[in-house]
XYZ file of C-alpha atoms in Angstrom:
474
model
C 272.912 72.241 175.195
C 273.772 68.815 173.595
C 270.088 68.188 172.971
C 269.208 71.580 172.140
C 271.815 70.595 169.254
C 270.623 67.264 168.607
C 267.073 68.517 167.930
C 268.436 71.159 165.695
C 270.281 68.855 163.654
C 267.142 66.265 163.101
C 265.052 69.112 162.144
C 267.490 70.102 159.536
C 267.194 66.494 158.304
C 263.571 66.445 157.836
C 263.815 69.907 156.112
C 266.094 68.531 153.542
C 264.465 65.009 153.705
C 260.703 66.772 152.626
C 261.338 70.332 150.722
C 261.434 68.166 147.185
C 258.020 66.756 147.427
C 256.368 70.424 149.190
C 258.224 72.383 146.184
C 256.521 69.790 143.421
C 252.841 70.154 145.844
C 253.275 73.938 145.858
C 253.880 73.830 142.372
C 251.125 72.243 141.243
C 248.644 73.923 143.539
C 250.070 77.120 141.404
C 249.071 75.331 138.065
C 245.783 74.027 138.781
C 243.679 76.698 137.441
C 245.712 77.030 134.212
C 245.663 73.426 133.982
C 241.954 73.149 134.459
C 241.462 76.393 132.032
C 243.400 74.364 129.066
C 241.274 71.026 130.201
C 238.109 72.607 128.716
C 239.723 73.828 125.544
C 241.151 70.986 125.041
C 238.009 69.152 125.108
C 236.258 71.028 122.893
C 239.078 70.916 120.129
C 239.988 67.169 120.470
C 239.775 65.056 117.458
C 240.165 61.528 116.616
C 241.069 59.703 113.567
C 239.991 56.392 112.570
C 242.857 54.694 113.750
C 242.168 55.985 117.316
C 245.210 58.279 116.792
C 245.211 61.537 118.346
C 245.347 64.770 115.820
C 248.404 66.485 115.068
C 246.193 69.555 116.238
C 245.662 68.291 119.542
C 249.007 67.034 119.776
C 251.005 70.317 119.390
C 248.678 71.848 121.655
C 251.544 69.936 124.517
C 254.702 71.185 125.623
C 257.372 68.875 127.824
C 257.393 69.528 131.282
C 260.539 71.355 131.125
C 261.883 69.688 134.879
C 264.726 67.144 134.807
C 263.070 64.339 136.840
C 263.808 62.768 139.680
C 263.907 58.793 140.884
C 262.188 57.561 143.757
C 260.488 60.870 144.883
C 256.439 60.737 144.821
C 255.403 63.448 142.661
C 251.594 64.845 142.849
C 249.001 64.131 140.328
C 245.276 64.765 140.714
C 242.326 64.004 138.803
C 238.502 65.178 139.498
C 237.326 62.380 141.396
C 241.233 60.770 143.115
C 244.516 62.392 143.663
C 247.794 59.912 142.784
C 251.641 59.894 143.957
C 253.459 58.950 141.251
C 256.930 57.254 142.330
C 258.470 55.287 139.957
C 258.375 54.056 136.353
C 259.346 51.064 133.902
C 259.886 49.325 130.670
C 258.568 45.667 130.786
C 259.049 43.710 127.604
C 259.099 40.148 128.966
C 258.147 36.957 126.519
C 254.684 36.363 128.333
C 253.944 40.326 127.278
C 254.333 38.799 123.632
C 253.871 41.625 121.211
C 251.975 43.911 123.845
C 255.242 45.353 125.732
C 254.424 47.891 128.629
C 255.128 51.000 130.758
C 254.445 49.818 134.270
C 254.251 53.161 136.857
C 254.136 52.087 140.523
C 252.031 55.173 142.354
C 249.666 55.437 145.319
C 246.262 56.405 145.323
C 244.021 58.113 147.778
C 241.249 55.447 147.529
C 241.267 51.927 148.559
C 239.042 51.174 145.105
C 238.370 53.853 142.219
C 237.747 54.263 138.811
C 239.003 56.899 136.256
C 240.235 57.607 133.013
C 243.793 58.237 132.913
C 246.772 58.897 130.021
C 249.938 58.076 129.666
C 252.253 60.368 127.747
C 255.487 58.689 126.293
C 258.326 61.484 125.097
C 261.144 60.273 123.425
C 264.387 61.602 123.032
C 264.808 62.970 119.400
C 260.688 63.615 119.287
C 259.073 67.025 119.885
C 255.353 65.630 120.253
C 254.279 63.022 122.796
C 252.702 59.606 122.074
C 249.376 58.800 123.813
C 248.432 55.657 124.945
C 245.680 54.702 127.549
C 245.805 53.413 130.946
C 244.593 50.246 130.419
C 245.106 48.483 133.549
C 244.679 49.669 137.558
C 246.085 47.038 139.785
C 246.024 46.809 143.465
C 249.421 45.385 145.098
C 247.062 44.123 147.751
C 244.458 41.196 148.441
C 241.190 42.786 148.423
C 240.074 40.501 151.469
C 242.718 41.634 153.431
C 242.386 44.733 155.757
C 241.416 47.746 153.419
C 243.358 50.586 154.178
C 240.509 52.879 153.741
C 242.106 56.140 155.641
C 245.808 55.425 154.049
C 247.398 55.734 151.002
C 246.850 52.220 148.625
C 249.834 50.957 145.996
C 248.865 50.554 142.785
C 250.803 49.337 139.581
C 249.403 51.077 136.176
C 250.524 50.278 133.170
C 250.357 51.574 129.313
C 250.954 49.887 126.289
C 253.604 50.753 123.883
C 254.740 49.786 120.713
C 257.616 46.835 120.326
C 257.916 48.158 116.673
C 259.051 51.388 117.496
C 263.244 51.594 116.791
C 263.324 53.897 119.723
C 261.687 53.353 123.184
C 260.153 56.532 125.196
C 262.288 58.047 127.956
C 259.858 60.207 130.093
C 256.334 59.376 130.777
C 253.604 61.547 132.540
C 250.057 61.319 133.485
C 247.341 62.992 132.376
C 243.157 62.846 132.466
C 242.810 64.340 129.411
C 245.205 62.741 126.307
C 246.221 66.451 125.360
C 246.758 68.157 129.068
C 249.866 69.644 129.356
C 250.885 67.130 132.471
C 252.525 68.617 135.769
C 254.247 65.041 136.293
C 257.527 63.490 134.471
C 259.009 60.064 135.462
C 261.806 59.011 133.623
C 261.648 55.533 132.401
C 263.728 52.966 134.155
C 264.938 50.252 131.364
C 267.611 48.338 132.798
C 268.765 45.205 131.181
C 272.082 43.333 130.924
C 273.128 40.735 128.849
C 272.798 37.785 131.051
C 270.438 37.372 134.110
C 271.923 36.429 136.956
C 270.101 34.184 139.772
C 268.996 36.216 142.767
C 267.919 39.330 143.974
C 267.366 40.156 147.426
C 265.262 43.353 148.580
C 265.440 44.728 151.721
C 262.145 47.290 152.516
C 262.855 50.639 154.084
C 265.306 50.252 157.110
C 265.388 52.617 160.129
C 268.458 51.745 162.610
C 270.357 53.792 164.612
C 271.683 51.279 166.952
C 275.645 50.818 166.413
C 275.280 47.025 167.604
C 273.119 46.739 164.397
C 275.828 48.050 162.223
C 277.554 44.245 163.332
C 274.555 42.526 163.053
C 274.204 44.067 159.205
C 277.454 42.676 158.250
C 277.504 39.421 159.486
C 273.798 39.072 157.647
C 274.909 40.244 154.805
C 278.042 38.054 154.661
C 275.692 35.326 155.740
C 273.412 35.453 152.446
C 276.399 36.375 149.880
C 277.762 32.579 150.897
C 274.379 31.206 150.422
C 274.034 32.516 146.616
C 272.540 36.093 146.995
C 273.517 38.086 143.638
C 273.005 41.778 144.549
C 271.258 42.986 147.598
C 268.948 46.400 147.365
C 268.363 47.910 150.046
C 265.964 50.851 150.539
C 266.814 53.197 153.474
C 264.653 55.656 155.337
C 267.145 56.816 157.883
C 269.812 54.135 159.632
C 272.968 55.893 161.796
C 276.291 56.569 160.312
C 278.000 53.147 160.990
C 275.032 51.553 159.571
C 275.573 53.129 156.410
C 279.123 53.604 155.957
C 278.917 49.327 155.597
C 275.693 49.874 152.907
C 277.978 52.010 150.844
C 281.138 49.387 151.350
C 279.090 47.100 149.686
C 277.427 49.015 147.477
C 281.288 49.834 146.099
C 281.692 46.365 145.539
C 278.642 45.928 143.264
C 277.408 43.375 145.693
C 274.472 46.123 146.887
C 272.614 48.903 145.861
C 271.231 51.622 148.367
C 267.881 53.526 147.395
C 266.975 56.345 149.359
C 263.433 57.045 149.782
C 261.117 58.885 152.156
C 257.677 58.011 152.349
C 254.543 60.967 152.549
C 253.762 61.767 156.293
C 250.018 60.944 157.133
C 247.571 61.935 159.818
C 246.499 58.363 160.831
C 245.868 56.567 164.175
C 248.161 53.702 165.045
C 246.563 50.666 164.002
C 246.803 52.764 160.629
C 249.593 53.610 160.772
C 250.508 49.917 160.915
C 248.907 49.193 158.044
C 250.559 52.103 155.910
C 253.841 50.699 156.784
C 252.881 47.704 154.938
C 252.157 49.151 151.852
C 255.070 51.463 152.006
C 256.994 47.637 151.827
C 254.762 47.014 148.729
C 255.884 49.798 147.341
C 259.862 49.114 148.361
C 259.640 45.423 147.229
C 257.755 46.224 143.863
C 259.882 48.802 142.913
C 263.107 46.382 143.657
C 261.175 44.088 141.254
C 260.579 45.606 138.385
C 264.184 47.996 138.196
C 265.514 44.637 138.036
C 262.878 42.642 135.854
C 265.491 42.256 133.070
C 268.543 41.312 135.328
C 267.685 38.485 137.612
C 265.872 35.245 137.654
C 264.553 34.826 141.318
C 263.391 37.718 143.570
C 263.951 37.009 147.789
C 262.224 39.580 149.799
C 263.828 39.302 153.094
C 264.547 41.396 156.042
C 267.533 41.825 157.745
C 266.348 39.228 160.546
C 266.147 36.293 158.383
C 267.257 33.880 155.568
C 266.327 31.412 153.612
C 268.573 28.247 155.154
C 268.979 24.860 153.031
C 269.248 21.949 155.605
C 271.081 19.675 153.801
C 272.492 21.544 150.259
C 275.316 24.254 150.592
C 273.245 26.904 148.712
C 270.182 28.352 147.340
C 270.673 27.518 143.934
C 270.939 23.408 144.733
C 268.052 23.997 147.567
C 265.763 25.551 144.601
C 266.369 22.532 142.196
C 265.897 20.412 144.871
C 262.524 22.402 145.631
C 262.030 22.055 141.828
C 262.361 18.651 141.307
C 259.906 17.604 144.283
C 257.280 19.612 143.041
C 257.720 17.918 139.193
C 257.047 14.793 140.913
C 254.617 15.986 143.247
C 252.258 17.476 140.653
C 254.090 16.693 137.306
C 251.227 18.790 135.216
C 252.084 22.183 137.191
C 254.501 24.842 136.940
C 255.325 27.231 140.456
C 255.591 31.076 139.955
C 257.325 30.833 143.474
C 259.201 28.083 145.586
C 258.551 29.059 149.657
C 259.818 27.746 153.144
C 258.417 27.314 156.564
C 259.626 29.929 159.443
C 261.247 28.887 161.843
C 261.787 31.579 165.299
C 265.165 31.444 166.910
C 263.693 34.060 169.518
C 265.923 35.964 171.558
C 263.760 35.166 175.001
C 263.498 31.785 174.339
C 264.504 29.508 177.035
C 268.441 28.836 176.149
C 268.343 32.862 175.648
C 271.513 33.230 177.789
C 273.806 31.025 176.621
C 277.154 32.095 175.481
C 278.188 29.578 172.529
C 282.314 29.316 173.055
C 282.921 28.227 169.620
C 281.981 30.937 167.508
C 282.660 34.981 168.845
C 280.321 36.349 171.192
C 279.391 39.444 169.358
C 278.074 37.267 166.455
C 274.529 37.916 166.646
C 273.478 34.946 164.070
C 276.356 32.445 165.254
C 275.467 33.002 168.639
C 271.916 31.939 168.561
C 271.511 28.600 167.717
C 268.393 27.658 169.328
C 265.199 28.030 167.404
C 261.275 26.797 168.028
C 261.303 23.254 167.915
C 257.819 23.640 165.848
C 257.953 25.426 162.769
C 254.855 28.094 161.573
C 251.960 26.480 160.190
C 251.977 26.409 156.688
C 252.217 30.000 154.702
C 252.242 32.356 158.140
C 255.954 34.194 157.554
C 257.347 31.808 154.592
C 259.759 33.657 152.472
C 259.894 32.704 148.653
C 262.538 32.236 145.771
C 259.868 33.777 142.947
C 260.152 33.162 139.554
C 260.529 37.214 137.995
C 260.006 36.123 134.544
C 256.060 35.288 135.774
C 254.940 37.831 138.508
C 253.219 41.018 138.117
C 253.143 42.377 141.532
C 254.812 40.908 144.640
C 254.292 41.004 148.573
C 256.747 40.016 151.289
C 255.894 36.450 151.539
C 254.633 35.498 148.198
C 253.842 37.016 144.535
C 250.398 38.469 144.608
C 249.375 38.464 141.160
C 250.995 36.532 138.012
C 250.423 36.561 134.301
C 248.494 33.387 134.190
C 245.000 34.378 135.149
C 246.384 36.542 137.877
C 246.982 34.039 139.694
C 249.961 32.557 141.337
C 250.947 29.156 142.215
C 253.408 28.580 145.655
C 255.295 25.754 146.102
C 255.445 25.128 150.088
C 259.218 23.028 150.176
C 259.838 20.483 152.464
C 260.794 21.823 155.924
C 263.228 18.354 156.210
C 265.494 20.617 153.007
C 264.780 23.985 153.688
C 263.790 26.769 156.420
C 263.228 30.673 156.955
C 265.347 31.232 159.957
C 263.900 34.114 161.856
C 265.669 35.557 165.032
C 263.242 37.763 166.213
C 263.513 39.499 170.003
C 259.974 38.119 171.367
C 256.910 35.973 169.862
C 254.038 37.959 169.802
C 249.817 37.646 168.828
C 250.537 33.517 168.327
C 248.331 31.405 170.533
C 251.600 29.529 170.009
C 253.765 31.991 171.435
C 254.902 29.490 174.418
C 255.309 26.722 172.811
C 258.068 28.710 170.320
C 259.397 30.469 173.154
C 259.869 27.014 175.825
C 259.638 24.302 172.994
C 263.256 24.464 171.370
C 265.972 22.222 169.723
C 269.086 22.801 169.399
C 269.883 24.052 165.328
C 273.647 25.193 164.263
C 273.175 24.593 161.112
C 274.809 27.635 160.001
C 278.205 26.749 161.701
C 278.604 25.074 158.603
C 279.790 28.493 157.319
C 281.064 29.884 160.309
C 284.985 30.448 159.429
C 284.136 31.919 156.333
C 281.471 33.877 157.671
C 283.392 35.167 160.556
C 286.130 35.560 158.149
C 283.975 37.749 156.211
C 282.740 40.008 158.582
C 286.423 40.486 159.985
C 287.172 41.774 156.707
C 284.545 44.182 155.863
C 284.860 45.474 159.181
C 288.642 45.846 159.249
C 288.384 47.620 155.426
C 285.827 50.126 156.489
C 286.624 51.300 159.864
C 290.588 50.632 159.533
C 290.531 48.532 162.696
C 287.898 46.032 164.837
C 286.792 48.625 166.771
C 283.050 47.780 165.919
C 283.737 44.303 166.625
C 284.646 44.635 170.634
């Protein structure tokens, strides 16, 4: 009976988790013959003046979208020769922009590569008619000579141009194929900016937990990377258990963290596919951390809940990233980094000294507790975590910026393992011809008992405020 229960209760939560997007696919399935109908007229009754603007005819041909939309749900849009899923959008007027400020929409596409000729329509608040501008820019969050997820849905950022000069900026935008189309889309534009930036973000990709013992392990990492300089921490959450979230939403109370919700389109793929979906559904979770928060912060981290950046030597990341800074001025005094990265380092949970119960910290402490990593760090950039410079990057991946506004290209300081280290406590190594020498090959590392008192401290606290006793913690 219990699990008769159980299974009706998880099927409930997929029905509420996936009616949204059906309703806005059912929707437009409804509309696609009207839509295609007013396509043709359209075309023949388009004019152009010779400023490239589009009529007034043409223009009141368009009426709103008359749906109040919602954030970080995919909504439909398809075009003759791809189909999109539009998820998020946002105003970017950084200085390297200049005078060419932009609409950036994070979607996913159908295709691994495509071509086609898109609109974006900007509606502003106290405006009846739409502006037009064209998408002038298609870019993959992905290295082309990577695995192509051919079968899979690919992230893509697009962006529009709109005008700096204008007193008021847009509020919705949609897509269209033809400038004119009355669109079946509307993303609300996200334009977030306070008055002074503050030093670092951390994003968290899509988290699924359901073990209580994580709920611990959450709170002690969490404590762990607010002592080492962490700003804010957003988290994006697919589904975690009820402990689990209860301490997301403590934190998120104390402006220290910020939960998104977000489910991700179910596929039909096999599992090596399904692999590499996951990863862009993290492209899509880190880039959309990034640019909510373009305006706000100085220095993205993209981090799981398994790791940290560590400084060996300095007591935070602020005085590790100058130090970082100042060795690669002297190192190569004509460049400048768009990103300042670490070596990993495992502290596996099989490793040889697996067992050992350290006396001087508790022995529920899942970070205090482990203190011996692989004596050898990764080579070079395999897992390296990154401080990267947000004023620079235009699309980001989980160890390093993918594309900046120089050229495209990025440059990655690698910092000196001797001052900093990514700190990775991961059950097993796995797919390393290296795998035994991380796993039998340790040293002893407690760095992080440094901290431990106000860490333990910390967690002590939360826990105590949330649950009203230390339940959790036995």
């Amino acid at each position: 009976m219990r699990i008769r229960r159980v299974k009706i209760v998880q099927i409930i939560k997929w029905l509420i988790i996936f009616v949204p997007t059906f309703i806005a696919t059912v929707h437009f399935f409804k509309l696609h013959d009207k839509i295609n109908a007013r396509k043709k007229y359209l075309s023949e009754n388009l004019h152009v003046d010779k400023h490239n603007q589009f009529s007034q005819k043409c223009l009141q041909t368009i009426s709103q979208l008359q749906i109040q939309p919602m954030l970080n749900i995919f909504q439909p849009f398809f075009t003759k020769n791809v189909s999109f899923l539009l998820f998020n959008a946002y105003y970017d007027n950084r200085k390297a922009l200049k005078n060419l400020h932009q609409i950036r929409i994070l979607i996913y596409v159908t295709k691994f590569e495509f071509t086609a000729e898109i609109y974006c329509q900007f509606w502003y608040e106290n405006q009846k008619l739409p502006k037009i501008s064209k998408v002038k820019d298609f870019r993959l969050i992905w290295n082309k000579n990577w695995d192509q997820n051919i079968n899979g849905l690919s992230p893509y950022l697009l962006s529009c141009e709109v005008d700096e000069n204008e007193k008021d900026l847009p509020t919705f935008v949609s897509l269209v194929e033809s400038p004119c189309d009355n669109a079946n889309n509307k993303l609300k534009i996200i334009n977030d900016e306070t008055e002074e930036k503050k030093n670092f973000l951390v994003c968290v990709k899509g988290m699924k937990f359901y073990d209580v013992k994580m709920a611990l392990i959450l709170t002690e990492w969490i404590e762990i990377v607010k002592i080492l300089g962490a700003d804010k921490i957003l988290f994006y959450v697919i589904d975690v258990g009820k402990e689990f979230f209860q301490i997301l939403k403590h934190y998120e109370l104390k402006k220290f963290a910020e939960i998104i919700e977000i489910k991700f389109p179910l596929q039909n793929l096999n599992k090596s596919e399904e692999k590499l979906q996951e990863m862009m559904h993290d492209l899509i979770a880190y880039n959309d951390c990034f640019y909510r928060n373009v305006n706000n912060f100085k220095f993205l981290v993209p981090i799981d809940v398994d790791e940290f950046i560590m400084p060996i030597i300095d007591k935070s990341w602020m005085e590790l990233l100058s130090k970082s800074k100042n060795s690669s001025t002297h190192l190569y005094p004509n460049e400048t980094f768009d990103a300042f990265a670490y070596r990993n380092a495992f502290f596996l949970l099989t490793n040889n000294h697996a067992d050992e119960i350290q006396s001087e910290v508790p022995e529920n402490f899942h970070f205090l507790q482990h203190i011996y990593r692989a004596a050898n760090h990764n080579e070079n950039s395999k897992h390296t975590k990154a401080f990267m410079e947000m004023e620079n990057i235009l699309t980001v991946h989980n160890h390093m910026p993918l594309e900046c506004f120089e050229n495209g290209k990025c440059k990655t300081f690698l910092g000196d393992r001797k001052t900093g280290q990514v700190q990775h406590y991961r059950e097993k190594c796995e797919n390393y011809k290296e795998c035994d020498d991380y796993t039998f090959n340790t040293v002893r590392d407690d760095n992080l008992w440094r901290f431990k008192d106000e860490i333990i401290n910390g967690v002590y606290g939360a826990i105590r405020e949330i649950f009203g006793d230390d339940s959790l913690l036995n």
